[in-house]
CSV table of C-alpha atoms (C1' of nucleotides) in Angstrom, one decimal:
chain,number,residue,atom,x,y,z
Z,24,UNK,CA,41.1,-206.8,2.2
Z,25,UNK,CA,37.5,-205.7,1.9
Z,26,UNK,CA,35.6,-206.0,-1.6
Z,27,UNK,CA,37.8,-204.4,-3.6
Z,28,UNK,CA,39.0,-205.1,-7.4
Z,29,UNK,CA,42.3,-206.9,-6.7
Z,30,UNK,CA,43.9,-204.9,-9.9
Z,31,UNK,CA,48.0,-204.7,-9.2
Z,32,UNK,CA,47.4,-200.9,-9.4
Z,33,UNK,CA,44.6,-199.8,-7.4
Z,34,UNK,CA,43.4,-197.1,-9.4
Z,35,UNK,CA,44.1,-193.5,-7.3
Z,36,UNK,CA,44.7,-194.8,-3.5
Z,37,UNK,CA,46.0,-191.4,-2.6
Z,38,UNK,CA,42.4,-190.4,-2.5
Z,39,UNK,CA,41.0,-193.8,-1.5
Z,40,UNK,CA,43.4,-193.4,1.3
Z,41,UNK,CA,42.3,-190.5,2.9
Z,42,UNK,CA,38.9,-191.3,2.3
Z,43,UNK,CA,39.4,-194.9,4.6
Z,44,UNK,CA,41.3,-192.7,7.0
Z,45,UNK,CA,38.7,-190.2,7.8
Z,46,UNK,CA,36.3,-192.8,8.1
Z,47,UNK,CA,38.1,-195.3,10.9
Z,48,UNK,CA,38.8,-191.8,12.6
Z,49,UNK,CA,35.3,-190.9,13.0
Z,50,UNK,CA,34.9,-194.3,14.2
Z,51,UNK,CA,37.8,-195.2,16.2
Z,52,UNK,CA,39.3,-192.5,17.0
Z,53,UNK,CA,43.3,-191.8,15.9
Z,54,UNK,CA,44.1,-194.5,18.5
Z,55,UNK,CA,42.4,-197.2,16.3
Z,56,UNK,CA,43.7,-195.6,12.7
Z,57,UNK,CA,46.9,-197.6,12.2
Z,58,UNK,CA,48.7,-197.6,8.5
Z,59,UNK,CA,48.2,-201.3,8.2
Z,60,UNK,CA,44.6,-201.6,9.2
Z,61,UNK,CA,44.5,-198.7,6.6
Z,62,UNK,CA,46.3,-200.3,3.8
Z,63,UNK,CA,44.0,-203.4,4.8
Z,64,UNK,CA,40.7,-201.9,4.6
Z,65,UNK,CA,41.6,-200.2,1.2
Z,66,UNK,CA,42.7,-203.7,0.2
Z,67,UNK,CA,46.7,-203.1,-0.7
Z,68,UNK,CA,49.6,-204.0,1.3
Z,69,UNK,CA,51.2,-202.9,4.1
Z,70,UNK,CA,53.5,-200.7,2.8
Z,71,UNK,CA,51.4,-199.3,-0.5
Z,72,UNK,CA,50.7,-196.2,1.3
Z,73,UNK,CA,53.9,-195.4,1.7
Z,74,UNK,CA,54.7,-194.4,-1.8
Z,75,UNK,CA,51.6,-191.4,-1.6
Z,76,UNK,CA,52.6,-190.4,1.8
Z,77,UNK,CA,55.7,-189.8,3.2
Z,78,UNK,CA,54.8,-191.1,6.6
Z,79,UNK,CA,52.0,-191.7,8.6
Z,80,UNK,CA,52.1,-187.8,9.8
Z,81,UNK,CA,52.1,-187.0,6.3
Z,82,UNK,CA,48.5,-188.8,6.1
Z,83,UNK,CA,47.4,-187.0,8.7
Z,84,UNK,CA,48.6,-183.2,7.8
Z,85,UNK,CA,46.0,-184.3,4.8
Z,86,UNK,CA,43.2,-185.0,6.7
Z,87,UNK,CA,43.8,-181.7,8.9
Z,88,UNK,CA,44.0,-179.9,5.9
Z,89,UNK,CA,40.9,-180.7,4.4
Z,90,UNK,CA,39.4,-180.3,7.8
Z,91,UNK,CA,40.7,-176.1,7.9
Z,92,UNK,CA,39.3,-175.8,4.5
Z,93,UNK,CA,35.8,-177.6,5.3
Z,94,UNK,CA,36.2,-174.9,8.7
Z,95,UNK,CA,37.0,-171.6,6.2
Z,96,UNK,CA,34.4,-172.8,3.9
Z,97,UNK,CA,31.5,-172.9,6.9
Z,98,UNK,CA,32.8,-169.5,7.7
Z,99,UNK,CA,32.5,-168.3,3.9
Z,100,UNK,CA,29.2,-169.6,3.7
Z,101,UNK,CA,28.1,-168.1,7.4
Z,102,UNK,CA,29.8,-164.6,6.5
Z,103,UNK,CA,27.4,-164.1,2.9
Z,104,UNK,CA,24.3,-165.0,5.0
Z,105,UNK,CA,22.0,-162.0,5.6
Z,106,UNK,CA,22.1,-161.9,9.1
Z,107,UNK,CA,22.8,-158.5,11.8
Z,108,UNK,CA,26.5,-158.7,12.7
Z,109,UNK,CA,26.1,-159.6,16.6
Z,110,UNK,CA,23.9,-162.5,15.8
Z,111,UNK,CA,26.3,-163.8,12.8
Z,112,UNK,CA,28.8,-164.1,15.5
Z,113,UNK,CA,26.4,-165.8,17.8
Z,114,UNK,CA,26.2,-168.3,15.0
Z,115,UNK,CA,29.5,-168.6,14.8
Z,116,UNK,CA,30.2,-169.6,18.2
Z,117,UNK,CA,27.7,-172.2,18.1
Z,118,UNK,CA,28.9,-173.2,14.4
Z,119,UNK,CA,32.4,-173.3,15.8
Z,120,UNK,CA,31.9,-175.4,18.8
Z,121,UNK,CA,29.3,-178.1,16.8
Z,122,UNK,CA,31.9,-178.4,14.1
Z,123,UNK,CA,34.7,-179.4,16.9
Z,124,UNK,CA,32.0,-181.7,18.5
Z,125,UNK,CA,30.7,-183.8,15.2
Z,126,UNK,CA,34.0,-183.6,13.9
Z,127,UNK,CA,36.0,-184.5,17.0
Z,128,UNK,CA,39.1,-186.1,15.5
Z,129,UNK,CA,39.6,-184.0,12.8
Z,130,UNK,CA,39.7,-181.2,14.6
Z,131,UNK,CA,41.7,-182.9,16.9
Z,132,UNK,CA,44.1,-183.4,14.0
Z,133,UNK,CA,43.8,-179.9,13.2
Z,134,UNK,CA,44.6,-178.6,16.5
Z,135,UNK,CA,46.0,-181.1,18.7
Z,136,UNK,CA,49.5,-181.6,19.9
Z,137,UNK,CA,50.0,-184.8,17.5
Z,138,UNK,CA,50.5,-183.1,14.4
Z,139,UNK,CA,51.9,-179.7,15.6
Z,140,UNK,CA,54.4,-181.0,18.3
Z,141,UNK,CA,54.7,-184.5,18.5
Z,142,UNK,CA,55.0,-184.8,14.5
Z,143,UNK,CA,56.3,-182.3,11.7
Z,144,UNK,CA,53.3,-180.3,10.4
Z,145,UNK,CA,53.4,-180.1,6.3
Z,146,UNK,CA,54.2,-176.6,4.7
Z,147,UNK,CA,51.0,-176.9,3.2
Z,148,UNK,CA,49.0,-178.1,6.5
Z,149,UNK,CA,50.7,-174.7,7.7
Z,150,UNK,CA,49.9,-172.5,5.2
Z,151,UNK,CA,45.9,-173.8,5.2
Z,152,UNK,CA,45.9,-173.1,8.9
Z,153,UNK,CA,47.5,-169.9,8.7
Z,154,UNK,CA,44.9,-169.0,5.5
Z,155,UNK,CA,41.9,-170.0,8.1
Z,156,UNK,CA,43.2,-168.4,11.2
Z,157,UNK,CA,43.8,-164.7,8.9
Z,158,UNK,CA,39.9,-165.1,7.6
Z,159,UNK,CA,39.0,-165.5,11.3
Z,160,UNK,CA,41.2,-161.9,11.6
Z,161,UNK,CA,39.5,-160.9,9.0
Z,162,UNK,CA,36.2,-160.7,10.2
Z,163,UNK,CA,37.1,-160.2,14.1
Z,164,UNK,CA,38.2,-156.7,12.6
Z,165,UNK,CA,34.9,-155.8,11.2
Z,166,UNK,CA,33.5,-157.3,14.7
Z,167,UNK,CA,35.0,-154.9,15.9
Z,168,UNK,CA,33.9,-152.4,13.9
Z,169,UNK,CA,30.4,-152.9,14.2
Z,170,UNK,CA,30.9,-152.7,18.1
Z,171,UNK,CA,30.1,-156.6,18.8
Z,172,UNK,CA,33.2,-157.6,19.5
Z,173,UNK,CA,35.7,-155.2,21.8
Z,174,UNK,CA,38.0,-151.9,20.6
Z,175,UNK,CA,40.7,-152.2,23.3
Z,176,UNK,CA,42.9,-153.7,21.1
Z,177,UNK,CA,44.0,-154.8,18.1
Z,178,UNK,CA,42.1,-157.7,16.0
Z,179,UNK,CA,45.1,-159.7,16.2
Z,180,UNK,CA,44.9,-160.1,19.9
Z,181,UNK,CA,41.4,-159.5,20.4
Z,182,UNK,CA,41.3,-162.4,17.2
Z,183,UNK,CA,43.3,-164.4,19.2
Z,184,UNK,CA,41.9,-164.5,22.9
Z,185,UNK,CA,38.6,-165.2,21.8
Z,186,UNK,CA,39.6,-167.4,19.9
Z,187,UNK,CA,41.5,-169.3,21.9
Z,188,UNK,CA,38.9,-169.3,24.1
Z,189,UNK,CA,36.5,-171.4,21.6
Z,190,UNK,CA,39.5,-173.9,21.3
Z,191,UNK,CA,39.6,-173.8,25.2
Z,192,UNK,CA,36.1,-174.7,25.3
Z,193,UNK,CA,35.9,-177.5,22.1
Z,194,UNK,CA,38.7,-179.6,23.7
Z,195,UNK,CA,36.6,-180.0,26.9
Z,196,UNK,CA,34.3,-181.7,24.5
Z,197,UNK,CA,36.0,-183.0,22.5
Z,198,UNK,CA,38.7,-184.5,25.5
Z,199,UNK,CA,35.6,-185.7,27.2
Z,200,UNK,CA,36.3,-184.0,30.5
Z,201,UNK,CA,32.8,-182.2,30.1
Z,202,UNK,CA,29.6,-184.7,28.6
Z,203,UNK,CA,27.0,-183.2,29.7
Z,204,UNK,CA,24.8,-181.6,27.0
Z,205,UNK,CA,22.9,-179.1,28.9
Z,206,UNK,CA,26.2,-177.7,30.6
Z,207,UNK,CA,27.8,-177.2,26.9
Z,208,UNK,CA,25.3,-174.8,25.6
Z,209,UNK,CA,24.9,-173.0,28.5
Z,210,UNK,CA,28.8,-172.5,28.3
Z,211,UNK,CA,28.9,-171.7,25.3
Z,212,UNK,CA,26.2,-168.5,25.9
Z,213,UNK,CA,27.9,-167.8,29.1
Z,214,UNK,CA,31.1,-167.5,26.7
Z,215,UNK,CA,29.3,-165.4,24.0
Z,216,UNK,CA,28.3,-162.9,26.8
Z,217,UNK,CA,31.7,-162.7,28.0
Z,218,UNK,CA,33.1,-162.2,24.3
Z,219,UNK,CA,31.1,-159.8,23.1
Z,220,UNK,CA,31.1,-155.4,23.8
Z,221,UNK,CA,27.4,-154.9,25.4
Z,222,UNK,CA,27.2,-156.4,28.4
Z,223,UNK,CA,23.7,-157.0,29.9
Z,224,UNK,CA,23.4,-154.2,32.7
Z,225,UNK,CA,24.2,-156.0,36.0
Z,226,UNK,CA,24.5,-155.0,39.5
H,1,UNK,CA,70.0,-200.5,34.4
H,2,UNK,CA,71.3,-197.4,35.3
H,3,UNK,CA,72.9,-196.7,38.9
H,4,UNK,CA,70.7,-198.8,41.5
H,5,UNK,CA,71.7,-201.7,43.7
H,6,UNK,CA,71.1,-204.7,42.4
H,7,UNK,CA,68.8,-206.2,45.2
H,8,UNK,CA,66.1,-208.3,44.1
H,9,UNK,CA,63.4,-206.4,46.3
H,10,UNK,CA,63.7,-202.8,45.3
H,11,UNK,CA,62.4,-200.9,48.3
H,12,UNK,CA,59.9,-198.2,47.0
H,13,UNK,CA,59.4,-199.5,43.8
H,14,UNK,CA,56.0,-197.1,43.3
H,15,UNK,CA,57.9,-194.0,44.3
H,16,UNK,CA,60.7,-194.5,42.2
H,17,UNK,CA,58.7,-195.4,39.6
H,18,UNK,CA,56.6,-192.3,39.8
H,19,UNK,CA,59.7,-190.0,39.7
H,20,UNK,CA,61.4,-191.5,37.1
H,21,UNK,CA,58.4,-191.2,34.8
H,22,UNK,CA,58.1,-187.6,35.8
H,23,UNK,CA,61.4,-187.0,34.7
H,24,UNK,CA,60.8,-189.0,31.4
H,25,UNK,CA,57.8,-187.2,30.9
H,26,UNK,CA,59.2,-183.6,31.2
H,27,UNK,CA,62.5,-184.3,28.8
H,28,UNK,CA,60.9,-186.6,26.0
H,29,UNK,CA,57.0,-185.8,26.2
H,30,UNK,CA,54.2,-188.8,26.5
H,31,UNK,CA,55.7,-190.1,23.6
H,32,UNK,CA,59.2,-191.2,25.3
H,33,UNK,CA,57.2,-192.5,28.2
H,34,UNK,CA,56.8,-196.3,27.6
H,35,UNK,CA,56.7,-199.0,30.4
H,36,UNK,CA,59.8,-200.9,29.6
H,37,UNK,CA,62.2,-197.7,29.3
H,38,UNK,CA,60.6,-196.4,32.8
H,39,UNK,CA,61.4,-200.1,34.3
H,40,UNK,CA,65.2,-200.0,32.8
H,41,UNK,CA,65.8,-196.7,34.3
H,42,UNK,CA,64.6,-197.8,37.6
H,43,UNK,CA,66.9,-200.4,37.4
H,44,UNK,CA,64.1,-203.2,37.1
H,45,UNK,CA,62.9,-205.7,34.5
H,46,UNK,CA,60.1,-205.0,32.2
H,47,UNK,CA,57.2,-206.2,33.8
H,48,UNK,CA,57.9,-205.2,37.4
H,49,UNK,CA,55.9,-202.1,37.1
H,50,UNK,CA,52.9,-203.9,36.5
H,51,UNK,CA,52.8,-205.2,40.2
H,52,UNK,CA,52.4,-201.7,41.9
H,53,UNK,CA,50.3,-200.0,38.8
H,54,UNK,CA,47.2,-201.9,37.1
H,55,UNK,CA,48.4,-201.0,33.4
H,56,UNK,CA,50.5,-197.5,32.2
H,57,UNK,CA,46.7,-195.5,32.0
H,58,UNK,CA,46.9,-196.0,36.0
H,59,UNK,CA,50.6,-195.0,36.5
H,60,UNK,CA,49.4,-191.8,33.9
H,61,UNK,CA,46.6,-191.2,36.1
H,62,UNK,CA,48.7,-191.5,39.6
H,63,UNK,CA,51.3,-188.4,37.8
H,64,UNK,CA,48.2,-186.5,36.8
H,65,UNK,CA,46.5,-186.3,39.9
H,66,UNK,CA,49.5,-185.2,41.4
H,67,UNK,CA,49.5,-182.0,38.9
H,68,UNK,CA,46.0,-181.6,40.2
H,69,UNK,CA,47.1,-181.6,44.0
H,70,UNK,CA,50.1,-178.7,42.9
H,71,UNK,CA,47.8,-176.9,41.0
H,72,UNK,CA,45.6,-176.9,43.8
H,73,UNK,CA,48.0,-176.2,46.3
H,74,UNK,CA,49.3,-173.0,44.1
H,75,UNK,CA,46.0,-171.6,44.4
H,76,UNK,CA,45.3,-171.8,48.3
H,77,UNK,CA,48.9,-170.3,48.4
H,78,UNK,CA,47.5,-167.4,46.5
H,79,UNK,CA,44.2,-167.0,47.9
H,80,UNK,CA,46.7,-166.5,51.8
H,81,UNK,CA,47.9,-163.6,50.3
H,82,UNK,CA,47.5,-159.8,51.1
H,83,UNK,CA,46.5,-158.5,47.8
H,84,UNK,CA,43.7,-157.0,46.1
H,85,UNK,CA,40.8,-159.4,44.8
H,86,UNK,CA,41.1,-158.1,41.7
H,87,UNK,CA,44.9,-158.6,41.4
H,88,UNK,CA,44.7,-161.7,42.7
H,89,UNK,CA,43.0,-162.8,40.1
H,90,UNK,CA,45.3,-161.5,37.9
H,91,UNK,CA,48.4,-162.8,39.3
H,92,UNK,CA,46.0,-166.4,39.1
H,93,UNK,CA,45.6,-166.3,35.7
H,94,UNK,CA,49.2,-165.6,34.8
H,95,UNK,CA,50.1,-168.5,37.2
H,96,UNK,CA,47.6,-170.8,35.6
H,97,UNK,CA,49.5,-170.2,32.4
H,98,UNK,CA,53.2,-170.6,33.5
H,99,UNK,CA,52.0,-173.7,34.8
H,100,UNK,CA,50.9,-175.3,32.3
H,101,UNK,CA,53.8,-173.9,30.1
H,102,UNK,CA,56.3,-175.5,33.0
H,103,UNK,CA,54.3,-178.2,33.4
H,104,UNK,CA,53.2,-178.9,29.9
H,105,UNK,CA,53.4,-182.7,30.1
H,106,UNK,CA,51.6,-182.9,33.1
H,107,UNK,CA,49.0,-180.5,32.6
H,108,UNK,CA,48.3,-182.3,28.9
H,109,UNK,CA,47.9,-185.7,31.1
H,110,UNK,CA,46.0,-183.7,33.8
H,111,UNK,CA,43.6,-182.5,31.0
H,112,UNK,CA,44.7,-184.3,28.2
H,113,UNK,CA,42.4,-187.0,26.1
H,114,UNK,CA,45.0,-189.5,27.0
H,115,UNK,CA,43.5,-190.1,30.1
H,116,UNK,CA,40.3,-188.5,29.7
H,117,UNK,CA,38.9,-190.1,26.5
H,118,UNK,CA,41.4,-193.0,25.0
H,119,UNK,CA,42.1,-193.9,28.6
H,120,UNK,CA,39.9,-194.4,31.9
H,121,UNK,CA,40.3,-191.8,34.7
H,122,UNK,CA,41.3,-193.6,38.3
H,123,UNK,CA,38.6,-192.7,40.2
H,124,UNK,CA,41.5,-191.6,42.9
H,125,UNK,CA,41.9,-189.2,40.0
H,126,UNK,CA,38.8,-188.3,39.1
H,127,UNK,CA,37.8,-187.0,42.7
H,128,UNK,CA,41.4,-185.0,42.4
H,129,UNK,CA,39.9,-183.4,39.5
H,130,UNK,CA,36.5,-182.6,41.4
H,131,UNK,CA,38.3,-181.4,43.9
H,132,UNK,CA,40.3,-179.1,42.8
H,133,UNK,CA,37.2,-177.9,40.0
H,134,UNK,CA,35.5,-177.0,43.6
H,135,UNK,CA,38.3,-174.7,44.9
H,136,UNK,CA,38.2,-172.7,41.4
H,137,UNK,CA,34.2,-172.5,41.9
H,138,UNK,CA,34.2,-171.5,45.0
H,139,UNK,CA,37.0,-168.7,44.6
H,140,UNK,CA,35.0,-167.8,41.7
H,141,UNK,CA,31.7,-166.6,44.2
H,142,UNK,CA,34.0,-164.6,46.1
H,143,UNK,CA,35.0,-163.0,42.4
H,144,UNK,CA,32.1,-162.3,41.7
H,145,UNK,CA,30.6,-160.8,45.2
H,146,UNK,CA,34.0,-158.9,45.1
H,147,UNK,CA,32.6,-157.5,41.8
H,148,UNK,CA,35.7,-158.7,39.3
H,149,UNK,CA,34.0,-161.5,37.5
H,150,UNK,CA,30.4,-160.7,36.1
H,151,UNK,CA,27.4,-161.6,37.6
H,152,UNK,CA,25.3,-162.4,34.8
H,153,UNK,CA,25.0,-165.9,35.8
H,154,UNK,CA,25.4,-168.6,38.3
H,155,UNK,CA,29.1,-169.0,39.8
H,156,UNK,CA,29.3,-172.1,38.2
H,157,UNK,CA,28.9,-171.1,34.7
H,158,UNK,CA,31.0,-168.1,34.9
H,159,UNK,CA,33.7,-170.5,36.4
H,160,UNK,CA,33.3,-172.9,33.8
H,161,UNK,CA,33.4,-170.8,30.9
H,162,UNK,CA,36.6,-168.7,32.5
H,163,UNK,CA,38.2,-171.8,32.7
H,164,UNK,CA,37.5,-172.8,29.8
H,165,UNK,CA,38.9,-169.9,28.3
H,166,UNK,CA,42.6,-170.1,30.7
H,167,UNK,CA,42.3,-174.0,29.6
H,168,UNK,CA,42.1,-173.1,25.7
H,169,UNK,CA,45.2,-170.7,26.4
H,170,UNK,CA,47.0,-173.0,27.8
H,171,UNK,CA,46.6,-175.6,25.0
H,172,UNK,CA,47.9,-173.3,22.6
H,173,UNK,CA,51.1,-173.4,24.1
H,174,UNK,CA,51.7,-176.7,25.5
H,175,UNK,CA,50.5,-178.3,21.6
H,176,UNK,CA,53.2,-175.6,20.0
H,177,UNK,CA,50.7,-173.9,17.6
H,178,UNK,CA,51.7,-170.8,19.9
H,179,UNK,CA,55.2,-170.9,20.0
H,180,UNK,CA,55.8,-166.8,19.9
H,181,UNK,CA,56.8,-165.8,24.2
H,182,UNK,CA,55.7,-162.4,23.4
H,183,UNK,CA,51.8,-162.9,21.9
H,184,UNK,CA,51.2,-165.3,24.6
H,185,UNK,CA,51.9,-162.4,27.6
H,186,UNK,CA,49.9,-160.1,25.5
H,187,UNK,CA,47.2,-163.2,24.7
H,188,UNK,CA,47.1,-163.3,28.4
H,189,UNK,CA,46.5,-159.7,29.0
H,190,UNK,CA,43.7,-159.7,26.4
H,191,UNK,CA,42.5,-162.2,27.8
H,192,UNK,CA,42.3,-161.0,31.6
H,193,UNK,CA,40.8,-157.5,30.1
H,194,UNK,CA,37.8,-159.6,28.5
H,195,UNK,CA,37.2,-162.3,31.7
H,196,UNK,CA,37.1,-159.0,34.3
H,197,UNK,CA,34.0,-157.1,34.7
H,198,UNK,CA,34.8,-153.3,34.7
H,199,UNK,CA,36.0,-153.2,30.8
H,200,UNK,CA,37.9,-149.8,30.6
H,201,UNK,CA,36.7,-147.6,29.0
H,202,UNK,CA,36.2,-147.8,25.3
H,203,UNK,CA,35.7,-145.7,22.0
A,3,DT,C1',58.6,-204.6,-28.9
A,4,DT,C1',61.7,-202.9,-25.8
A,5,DT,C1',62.9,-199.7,-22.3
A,6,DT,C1',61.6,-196.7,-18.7
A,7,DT,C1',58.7,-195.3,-15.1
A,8,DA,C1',55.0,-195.8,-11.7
A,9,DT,C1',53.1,-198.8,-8.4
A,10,DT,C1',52.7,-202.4,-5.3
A,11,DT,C1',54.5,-206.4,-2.5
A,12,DT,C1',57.2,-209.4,0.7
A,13,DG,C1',60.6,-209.7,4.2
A,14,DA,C1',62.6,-207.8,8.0
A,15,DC,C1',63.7,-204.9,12.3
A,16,DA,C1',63.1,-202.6,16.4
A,17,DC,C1',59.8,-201.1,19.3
A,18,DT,C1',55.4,-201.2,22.1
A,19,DG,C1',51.9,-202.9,26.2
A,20,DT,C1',50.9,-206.7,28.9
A,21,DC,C1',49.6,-211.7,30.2
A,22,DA,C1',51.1,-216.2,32.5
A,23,DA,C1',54.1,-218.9,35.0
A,24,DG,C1',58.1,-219.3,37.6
A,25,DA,C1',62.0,-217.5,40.8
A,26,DT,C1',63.5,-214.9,44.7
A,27,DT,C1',63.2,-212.7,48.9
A,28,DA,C1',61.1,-210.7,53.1
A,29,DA,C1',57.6,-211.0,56.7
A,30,DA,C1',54.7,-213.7,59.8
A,31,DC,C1',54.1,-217.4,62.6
A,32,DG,C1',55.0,-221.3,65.6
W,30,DC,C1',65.3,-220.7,65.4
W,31,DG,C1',62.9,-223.0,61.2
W,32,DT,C1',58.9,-223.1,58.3
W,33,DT,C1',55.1,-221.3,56.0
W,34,DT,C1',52.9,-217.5,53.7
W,35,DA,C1',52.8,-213.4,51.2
W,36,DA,C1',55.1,-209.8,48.7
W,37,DT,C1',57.9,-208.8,45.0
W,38,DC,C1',60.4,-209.3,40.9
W,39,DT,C1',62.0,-212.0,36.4
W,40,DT,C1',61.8,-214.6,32.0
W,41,DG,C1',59.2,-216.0,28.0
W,42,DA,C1',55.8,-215.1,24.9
W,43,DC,C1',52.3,-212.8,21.8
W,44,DA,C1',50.1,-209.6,19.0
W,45,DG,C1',50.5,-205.2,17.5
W,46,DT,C1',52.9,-200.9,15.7
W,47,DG,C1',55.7,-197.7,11.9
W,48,DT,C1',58.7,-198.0,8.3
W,49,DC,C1',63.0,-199.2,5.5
W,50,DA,C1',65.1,-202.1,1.6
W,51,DA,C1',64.8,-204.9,-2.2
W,52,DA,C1',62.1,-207.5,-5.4
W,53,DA,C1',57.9,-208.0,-8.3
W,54,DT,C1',54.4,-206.3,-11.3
W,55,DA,C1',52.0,-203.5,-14.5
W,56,DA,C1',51.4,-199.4,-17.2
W,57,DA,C1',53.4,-195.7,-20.2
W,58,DA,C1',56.9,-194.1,-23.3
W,59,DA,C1',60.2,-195.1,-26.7
DNA sequence: TTTTTATTTTGACACTGTCAAGATTAAACG
DNA sequence: CGTTTAATCTTGACAGTGTCAAAATAAAAA
């Protein structure tokens, strides 16, 4: 019950909503994001939300969802810049992992077990996701054709282990198992040595 | 109130209460793990729990770090075997896996933000974590003297960032946004071709 | 102006973690 | 053996959660 115009009809919550959401996420973290605090700090009752979302999941398929087209969009916007392949996925890497670490809970959300096994994820959560991860495809094929990013199989599963291996390294972060700065970005170049083609001569 | 004799003192409260919340844990997930279902299927009122564990993060914490002492004993089983270094490692990774796909419930606790970030690592559990961390570095020189992980950097990044690449696997699986048996083998392969240092031979 | 529809609210229920105070039993001591 | 002490367990209570059903209110359509 914040400063808020106490009209009976609130005007377009739906949006409001989401907005409040992502904002006691960022600050409390999903544990502190309840649908009555919600409903509070948008100033309408308890149960208000209720009649835009199906559920409390269904609130937080939303928030994921804007969060994979926020992701694709970075990518868009990384993939028209005028950079040499191997460095663009350089980038990448680092874009991918700073996105996961300012971002923590939505990517959480996007990602994590609540939504995709403890909950139901929306058909249209699921069809942004699958949209991102096929643009990720995408481009790990011409990777692969410009020799950054390895031939011995195909983009799907090359697509896939590397990717994983980003999500591997973001939930560290993001699970707070590793804190330390300085032991982050030198993971994350030991990782971009490992991922790409041309390795540094060794040995 | 299940099966249990009825005697006010319970005997080995702790252990019991450990196992039972295993079991919990494996069939319903974190989620159909609360204190007062665990003390009604030991047979015990609601609060007894709260006399051998500080709060549920602790009893959480005393499961996890018993994943961490399996996990560890799995690997010094593997390491006493006759095989190759480099198969070794392969058969490690595959194991690491199936773990954590048999064990998803613990390994999410082991690894998992529950503990980790919303909660407050024992510090019983924390040096469990170290401990086993160690034993991976350590094996990881001997990889890398052995010539099957790379040597472009300190045993310590290479183990971290291989790790973090086994970990991100793994959460795949146990969060279900992997559910396909098939990609995951093949995910794994990929995935062992990219963290090994001869690559074959390519285009 | 009346009817229909879209929104929002109040009440209620079952469930959660956990604290404080009391009850019960076993162990230690004389 | 009896009595004190310590360990263990229970009942009562509180604040918080998600969400359903029914009633209230306001806007839009007729």
């Amino acid at each position: 019950m914040t400063n808020q115009k106490k009209n009976y009809h609130h005007g377009d919550l739906i949006s409001s909503l989401i907005k409040a959401a992502s904002d006691i996420l960022q600050e409390e973290g999903v544990e502190g994001l309840s649908m009555r605090k919600l409903a509070d700090k948008v100033g309408v009752s308890r149960t208000a939300p209720y009649h835009h979302f199906k559920d409390k999941n269904a609130l937080l398929c939303a928030i994921a969802e804007a969060g994979f087209k926020a992701q694709e969009a970075r990518l868009a916007s990384l993939l028209s810049s005028h950079e040499e392949a191997e460095q663009r996925f350089r980038l990448y890497v680092h874009q991918y992992i700073e996105f996961a670490d300012t971002q923590r809970e939505v990517y959480d959300l996007m990602y994590g077990r609540l939504i995709w096994k403890t909950g139901t994820p929306t058909n249209s959560l699921k069809a942004a996701s699958k949209q991102t991860f096929k643009r990720w495809l995408d481009w790990v094929e011409q990777l692969q054709a410009d020799n950054v990013l390895p031939n011995n199989n195909s983009a799907l599963r090359v697509g896939q282990a590397s990717w994983a291996s980003l999500h591997g390294l973001s939930r560290l972060l993001i699970d707070g198992i590793y804190l330390d700065r300085n032991d982050i970005q030198a993971m994350i170049e030991q990782m971009i040595q490992t991922l790409i083609k041309a390795q540094p001569a060794s040995s």
